[in-house]
XYZ file of C-alpha atoms in Angstrom:
426
model
C 26.535 -5.736 -12.720
C 25.947 -2.579 -15.106
C 23.008 -3.415 -17.350
C 21.905 -0.914 -19.449
C 18.196 -0.722 -20.107
C 17.423 0.776 -23.524
C 14.490 1.412 -25.754
C 12.223 1.268 -22.545
C 9.442 3.993 -22.655
C 10.221 5.674 -18.866
C 7.711 6.156 -17.253
C 8.297 7.568 -13.415
C 11.594 9.945 -13.765
C 11.938 13.407 -11.648
C 11.376 16.692 -12.966
C 15.691 17.392 -13.013
C 15.172 13.626 -15.604
C 11.911 14.651 -17.148
C 11.419 11.558 -19.452
C 12.183 11.827 -23.310
C 15.298 9.143 -22.315
C 14.733 6.080 -23.159
C 18.016 4.268 -21.634
C 18.669 4.130 -18.128
C 22.837 3.034 -16.672
C 22.447 0.690 -13.729
C 26.142 0.674 -11.369
C 26.110 -0.674 -8.045
C 22.802 -1.249 -7.100
C 21.683 3.086 -8.384
C 21.116 4.632 -11.532
C 24.100 5.864 -12.535
C 22.971 7.560 -15.832
C 19.234 8.186 -17.658
C 19.993 9.407 -20.830
C 22.942 8.066 -23.340
C 25.097 6.081 -21.744
C 28.519 7.999 -20.800
C 32.021 7.196 -21.943
C 33.630 4.855 -20.400
C 30.337 3.464 -18.964
C 31.739 -0.506 -19.532
C 28.252 -1.717 -19.093
C 28.622 -6.138 -18.811
C 24.850 -6.634 -19.431
C 22.256 -5.155 -22.297
C 18.706 -5.203 -22.168
C 16.374 -4.766 -25.080
C 13.277 -2.916 -23.124
C 11.519 -2.456 -26.709
C 7.443 -1.904 -26.189
C 7.951 -1.815 -22.604
C 7.273 1.100 -20.026
C 10.401 1.225 -17.813
C 9.060 2.650 -14.546
C 10.324 2.835 -11.222
C 9.498 -0.555 -8.124
C 5.413 0.582 -6.218
C 5.533 1.614 -3.548
C 3.016 -0.260 -1.123
C 2.209 1.829 1.747
C -0.138 -1.084 3.768
C 0.869 -4.874 3.578
C 0.259 -7.768 6.458
C 2.820 -9.124 6.070
C 1.573 -11.997 8.700
C 5.425 -12.656 9.257
C 6.853 -13.678 12.779
C 3.793 -14.871 14.076
C 0.681 -15.626 11.801
C 2.789 -17.452 9.838
C 0.066 -20.053 8.323
C -1.383 -16.695 6.896
C 1.335 -16.434 4.997
C 5.398 -15.754 5.307
C 7.653 -13.023 4.747
C 9.145 -15.473 1.359
C 5.931 -15.671 -0.130
C 4.826 -12.525 -0.167
C 7.596 -9.998 -0.458
C 8.578 -12.277 -2.925
C 4.837 -12.391 -5.183
C 5.162 -8.689 -4.852
C 8.623 -7.919 -6.835
C 6.754 -9.813 -9.175
C 3.365 -7.594 -9.221
C 5.762 -4.592 -9.588
C 6.548 -4.212 -5.824
C 10.082 -3.763 -4.942
C 9.575 -1.347 -1.112
C 6.852 -2.988 1.420
C 5.087 -1.513 4.506
C 5.105 -3.567 6.705
C 2.183 -2.622 9.823
C 2.517 -4.283 12.943
C -0.526 -6.223 13.909
C -1.418 -7.822 17.181
C -0.426 -11.398 16.911
C 2.714 -9.523 14.843
C 3.809 -6.178 16.891
C 6.809 -4.216 16.779
C 7.648 -2.359 20.053
C 11.212 -3.222 20.476
C 14.297 -2.686 18.616
C 14.579 -6.997 18.190
C 11.117 -6.920 16.445
C 12.364 -4.154 14.181
C 16.041 -6.323 14.254
C 13.575 -9.395 13.559
C 11.516 -8.655 10.442
C 14.341 -6.846 8.591
C 17.002 -9.897 9.337
C 14.527 -12.671 8.083
C 14.243 -10.400 5.409
C 17.588 -9.408 3.922
C 18.441 -13.361 3.338
C 15.267 -13.913 1.338
C 16.085 -10.655 -0.777
C 13.386 -10.176 -3.072
C 12.084 -6.437 -1.844
C 12.951 -3.790 0.501
C 10.045 -3.822 3.838
C 9.739 -0.276 5.975
C 8.441 -0.870 9.872
C 5.440 0.974 11.289
C 6.023 0.251 14.568
C 3.365 0.212 17.848
C 1.810 3.409 18.767
C 1.437 2.173 22.101
C 2.548 -0.510 24.504
C 1.212 -4.203 22.726
C -1.036 -2.315 20.799
C -3.564 -1.589 23.054
C -4.516 1.805 23.153
C -3.610 2.762 26.886
C 0.515 3.540 27.505
C 1.934 4.873 24.534
C 5.497 2.908 23.246
C 9.835 3.752 22.886
C 8.385 6.306 19.195
C 11.891 7.392 19.685
C 13.643 3.854 20.196
C 11.762 2.903 17.578
C 12.663 5.378 15.226
C 16.192 4.753 16.121
C 15.592 1.102 15.042
C 14.698 1.800 11.702
C 10.870 2.179 11.748
C 9.240 4.866 9.262
C 5.753 5.635 10.846
C 3.794 4.841 14.216
C 0.416 3.629 14.545
C -2.254 1.396 16.322
C -3.424 -0.340 13.150
C -7.290 -1.065 13.447
C -6.648 -1.269 17.300
C -8.879 0.920 19.364
C -7.329 3.915 21.807
C -9.036 4.172 25.271
C -9.502 7.476 24.927
C -9.402 10.389 22.181
C -6.556 11.877 25.546
C -4.371 9.066 25.024
C -4.486 9.719 20.437
C -3.303 13.648 21.722
C -0.687 12.733 23.520
C 0.160 10.127 22.126
C 0.682 11.956 18.605
C 2.354 15.124 20.925
C 5.593 12.545 21.682
C 5.532 11.529 17.713
C 5.774 15.557 17.841
C 8.642 15.251 19.103
C 10.484 12.589 18.172
C 9.630 14.287 13.652
C 7.737 10.788 13.312
C 4.727 10.309 11.404
C 1.357 9.038 13.105
C -0.375 6.784 10.904
C -4.432 6.755 12.043
C -7.176 4.380 10.699
C -10.394 5.934 11.218
C -12.774 5.053 12.845
C -14.855 6.142 15.657
C -15.771 2.888 17.834
C -19.193 3.459 19.075
C -20.935 4.832 15.576
C -18.656 1.861 13.917
C -20.850 -0.303 16.660
C -19.494 -4.251 15.530
C -20.996 -3.600 12.538
C -19.672 -5.000 9.760
C -20.547 -3.521 6.579
C -21.329 -0.038 4.851
C -25.004 1.038 6.085
C -27.632 1.247 3.687
C -29.692 -0.243 1.398
C -28.417 -3.435 0.890
C -26.909 -4.428 4.715
C -30.248 -3.171 5.584
C -32.368 -6.219 2.929
C -28.401 -8.937 4.087
C -29.613 -7.881 7.873
C -25.893 -6.893 8.507
C -25.177 -4.952 11.307
C -23.847 -2.405 10.077
C -20.714 0.546 9.509
C -21.760 4.784 9.157
C -19.735 6.488 6.553
C -19.945 9.100 9.406
C -17.717 7.060 11.731
C -14.871 7.372 10.060
C -15.768 10.913 8.868
C -16.003 11.800 12.599
C -12.651 10.115 13.266
C -11.176 12.393 10.941
C -12.825 15.349 12.087
C -11.209 14.661 14.969
C -7.340 13.549 14.630
C -8.139 16.925 12.358
C -8.829 19.041 15.336
C -5.177 17.197 17.277
C -3.366 17.541 14.224
C -4.078 22.031 14.705
C -3.640 21.426 18.531
C -0.353 19.564 17.976
C 0.998 20.751 14.758
C 1.688 16.160 14.496
C 2.280 14.998 10.912
C -1.141 12.190 10.117
C -0.710 10.104 7.258
C -4.282 8.819 7.198
C -4.850 5.538 5.511
C -7.336 3.416 4.363
C -10.424 6.723 2.767
C -13.943 5.446 2.098
C -15.693 7.891 2.359
C -17.007 10.742 0.051
C -16.897 12.576 3.900
C -13.764 11.551 4.590
C -12.464 13.283 1.393
C -14.418 16.308 1.747
C -12.271 16.863 5.223
C -9.486 15.963 4.471
C -9.193 18.104 0.916
C -10.053 21.382 3.766
C -7.078 20.031 5.745
C -4.903 20.427 2.586
C -6.232 23.801 2.228
C -5.048 25.242 5.677
C -2.312 23.664 4.677
C -2.544 20.891 7.298
C 0.336 18.279 7.601
C -1.407 15.627 6.376
C -1.499 13.343 3.835
C -4.049 10.441 2.479
C -4.289 6.755 1.202
C -7.516 4.734 -0.085
C -6.800 0.448 -0.907
C -6.924 0.062 -4.983
C -10.130 -2.637 -4.459
C -12.278 0.562 -2.967
C -11.872 2.257 -6.674
C -13.316 -0.446 -7.808
C -15.963 -2.691 -6.255
C -18.908 -1.855 -3.991
C -21.208 -2.739 -1.180
C -23.218 -4.386 -4.304
C -20.843 -6.312 -4.838
C -21.868 -8.057 -1.122
C -25.152 -8.602 -1.887
C -24.673 -12.100 -2.898
C -22.777 -12.500 1.107
C -19.947 -13.828 -0.753
C -16.744 -13.793 2.640
C -15.104 -11.899 -0.040
C -16.218 -8.484 0.165
C -15.430 -8.276 3.556
C -13.030 -6.497 4.212
C -12.292 -2.875 6.330
C -13.508 -0.037 6.011
C -16.183 -1.814 4.537
C -16.751 -1.843 0.277
C -19.083 1.864 0.264
C -21.638 2.662 -1.614
C -20.959 4.016 -6.074
C -21.163 7.375 -4.519
C -17.784 7.125 -2.448
C -16.483 5.556 -4.835
C -16.221 8.065 -6.814
C -15.578 10.393 -3.983
C -12.472 8.620 -4.138
C -11.709 8.561 -7.506
C -12.294 12.797 -7.407
C -10.210 12.639 -4.355
C -7.546 10.778 -6.505
C -7.418 13.531 -9.010
C -6.997 16.627 -7.353
C -4.379 15.369 -5.136
C -6.259 15.059 -1.918
C -5.246 11.429 -1.849
C -1.812 11.250 -1.985
C -1.313 6.995 -2.467
C -3.579 3.873 -3.329
C -2.275 0.874 -2.258
C -2.710 -2.721 -1.560
C -3.880 -3.464 1.826
C -2.699 -6.657 1.406
C -4.278 -9.293 4.046
C -3.238 -12.458 2.779
C -5.437 -15.032 5.054
C -5.699 -19.132 5.209
C -8.669 -20.711 3.516
C -10.846 -21.132 6.259
C -10.552 -17.926 7.297
C -13.370 -17.099 4.529
C -15.396 -20.126 4.229
C -17.731 -19.596 6.619
C -21.105 -17.038 6.319
C -20.399 -13.439 5.856
C -20.069 -12.067 9.198
C -18.113 -14.782 10.733
C -15.075 -14.536 7.811
C -12.081 -12.295 8.716
C -12.045 -9.820 6.565
C -9.356 -8.621 4.312
C -8.531 -9.117 0.501
C -5.239 -11.302 -0.628
C -3.835 -8.216 -3.375
C -0.252 -6.811 -4.449
C -0.958 -9.254 -6.812
C -3.536 -7.029 -8.534
C -1.604 -2.927 -7.190
C -0.285 -2.354 -10.125
C -2.690 -4.148 -12.605
C -6.715 -1.910 -10.827
C -3.999 1.420 -10.326
C -3.478 1.065 -14.592
C -7.361 0.622 -15.313
C -8.123 4.255 -13.731
C -5.521 4.876 -17.034
C -7.962 2.742 -19.227
C -10.698 4.335 -17.057
C -9.663 8.306 -18.104
C -9.534 8.971 -14.677
C -5.677 9.213 -14.069
C -2.618 9.760 -16.499
C -0.344 7.059 -17.287
C 2.502 9.644 -15.068
C -0.533 9.963 -12.818
C -1.230 6.340 -11.847
C 2.155 5.803 -11.581
C 3.158 7.916 -8.751
C 0.454 7.406 -6.627
C 2.223 4.042 -6.698
C 5.514 5.079 -6.729
C 6.954 8.676 -6.042
C 3.501 10.435 -3.877
C 4.443 6.495 -0.662
C 7.796 6.547 -0.945
C 7.173 10.661 -0.046
C 4.846 9.350 2.669
C 7.016 7.296 4.481
C 10.404 9.743 2.813
C 11.878 6.426 1.684
C 14.553 7.295 -1.634
C 12.919 5.102 -4.094
C 10.388 5.134 -6.083
C 12.050 8.244 -8.333
C 13.871 6.945 -11.525
C 16.455 10.504 -10.797
C 20.361 9.885 -10.488
C 21.909 8.515 -7.168
C 18.574 6.563 -6.324
C 18.588 3.513 -5.448
C 18.054 0.988 -9.088
C 14.256 -0.477 -7.711
C 13.134 -0.431 -11.029
C 11.160 -2.665 -13.229
C 9.734 -3.135 -16.781
C 5.964 -3.235 -17.871
C 4.395 -4.437 -20.972
C 1.441 -2.459 -21.621
C -0.115 -4.293 -23.650
C 0.488 -8.247 -21.730
C -3.217 -9.273 -21.221
C -3.764 -11.552 -18.625
C -6.209 -12.992 -16.767
C -5.878 -13.476 -13.083
C -7.048 -16.672 -12.205
C -6.402 -18.468 -8.052
C -3.728 -20.950 -8.689
C -0.991 -18.897 -10.114
C -1.459 -16.388 -7.989
C 1.969 -16.359 -5.955
C 0.176 -15.307 -2.130
C -0.120 -18.321 0.358
C -3.005 -15.799 0.629
C -6.078 -17.599 -1.898
C -8.713 -14.840 -1.395
C -9.637 -11.870 -4.019
C -12.493 -11.493 -5.283
C -10.504 -10.806 -8.020
C -9.751 -14.177 -9.512
C -11.422 -14.274 -13.453
C -10.762 -10.286 -13.706
C -8.658 -9.751 -17.011
C -5.745 -6.596 -16.667
C -3.621 -4.454 -19.494
C -0.369 -5.026 -18.400
C 1.940 -7.017 -16.632
C 5.653 -6.487 -14.787
C 7.514 -8.583 -17.056
C 11.293 -8.247 -15.231
C 12.206 -6.415 -11.518
C 15.642 -5.283 -10.385
C 15.873 -4.940 -6.624
C 19.489 -2.587 -5.516
C 20.881 -3.432 -8.928
C 19.739 -6.668 -8.639
C 18.373 -8.213 -11.771
C 16.034 -10.853 -9.590
C 12.988 -11.235 -11.466
C 11.891 -11.989 -14.431
C 8.900 -13.748 -16.597
C 8.379 -17.164 -17.282
């Protein structure tokens, strides 16, 4: 259906099509025009978006979607619909031991299920090593031909730095990005929380910041050796931000992201043993949190992601150290990002870019920008809509969030995926 959305404030345009215009046309699943409706366009539907922001759908670099394999935690149906209603039109699937992506059949199964649903696009990261066991390399060439946008071992450890070197060299031969979760296991020593005063008072085994920064440094040394394109996932420490900043100054092929919750929570939030704040990497110090925001501001950190990890209720109903890490975070990615604008940390255009064009560039996806010919994955956002996150109203199957009760400004009211109008806020 040919559609014209007019009277909107456009945010997230390309340099070739700046956002002074207030109208955008959709035809055949793509953005057909920005600005004045061309003669003969013959739209079948007009949307008056007065007082709304029209922006590209968000591209989330980290969603643990669980299906197939962990359907008791979440399904593609529940999570992709929750994503769309939250302004996310592209999700990056993360492989994990119970939901791996080691061959084209597993890749195709995910896409077949999702194709029938049609709520959001799913881009897939394949296994870096066979069965994510960290020993033998996966068939990266086959995974790329199947359609994987990168490879990773997630939080599963690699047997040695030699395996990591070989994996990075092999990835380079296939021109595929390696997604690294930086953690030096020996230093982490099975810890759960950030090493600091709070961990000492609570008596928890702790993870020093150095466990992450050492892993970043090791990987940077291997990048200099192999030239591999690497994306660093979920930075959490000041030291990591500093190292990535230096690496970019040296023009190494690196990018990085941060989970939205790391920008608002710190180790202080576990002081009451709240298992909803049990995350990996752990919530760090206030100094680390400020360094992460500074990294976003100067583009050391390219993107903000949800790191969405839905869990069943029982996974969080236990003493802190017995619970599973992770936050159900699709529904807070965009609201928390917009809060950075309210705080004056980022401009609106910068904040939107961190969840749209920047992550899209990392996975080399054509989405994430309002430009002629781009996929019509767009959302309307009412910036003045004041709302409170309630567990009962969450659409994700996972209700494990520490942000319940938080109030936000800005709500997605309508969404289009490939030109199809498939969400309207009730």
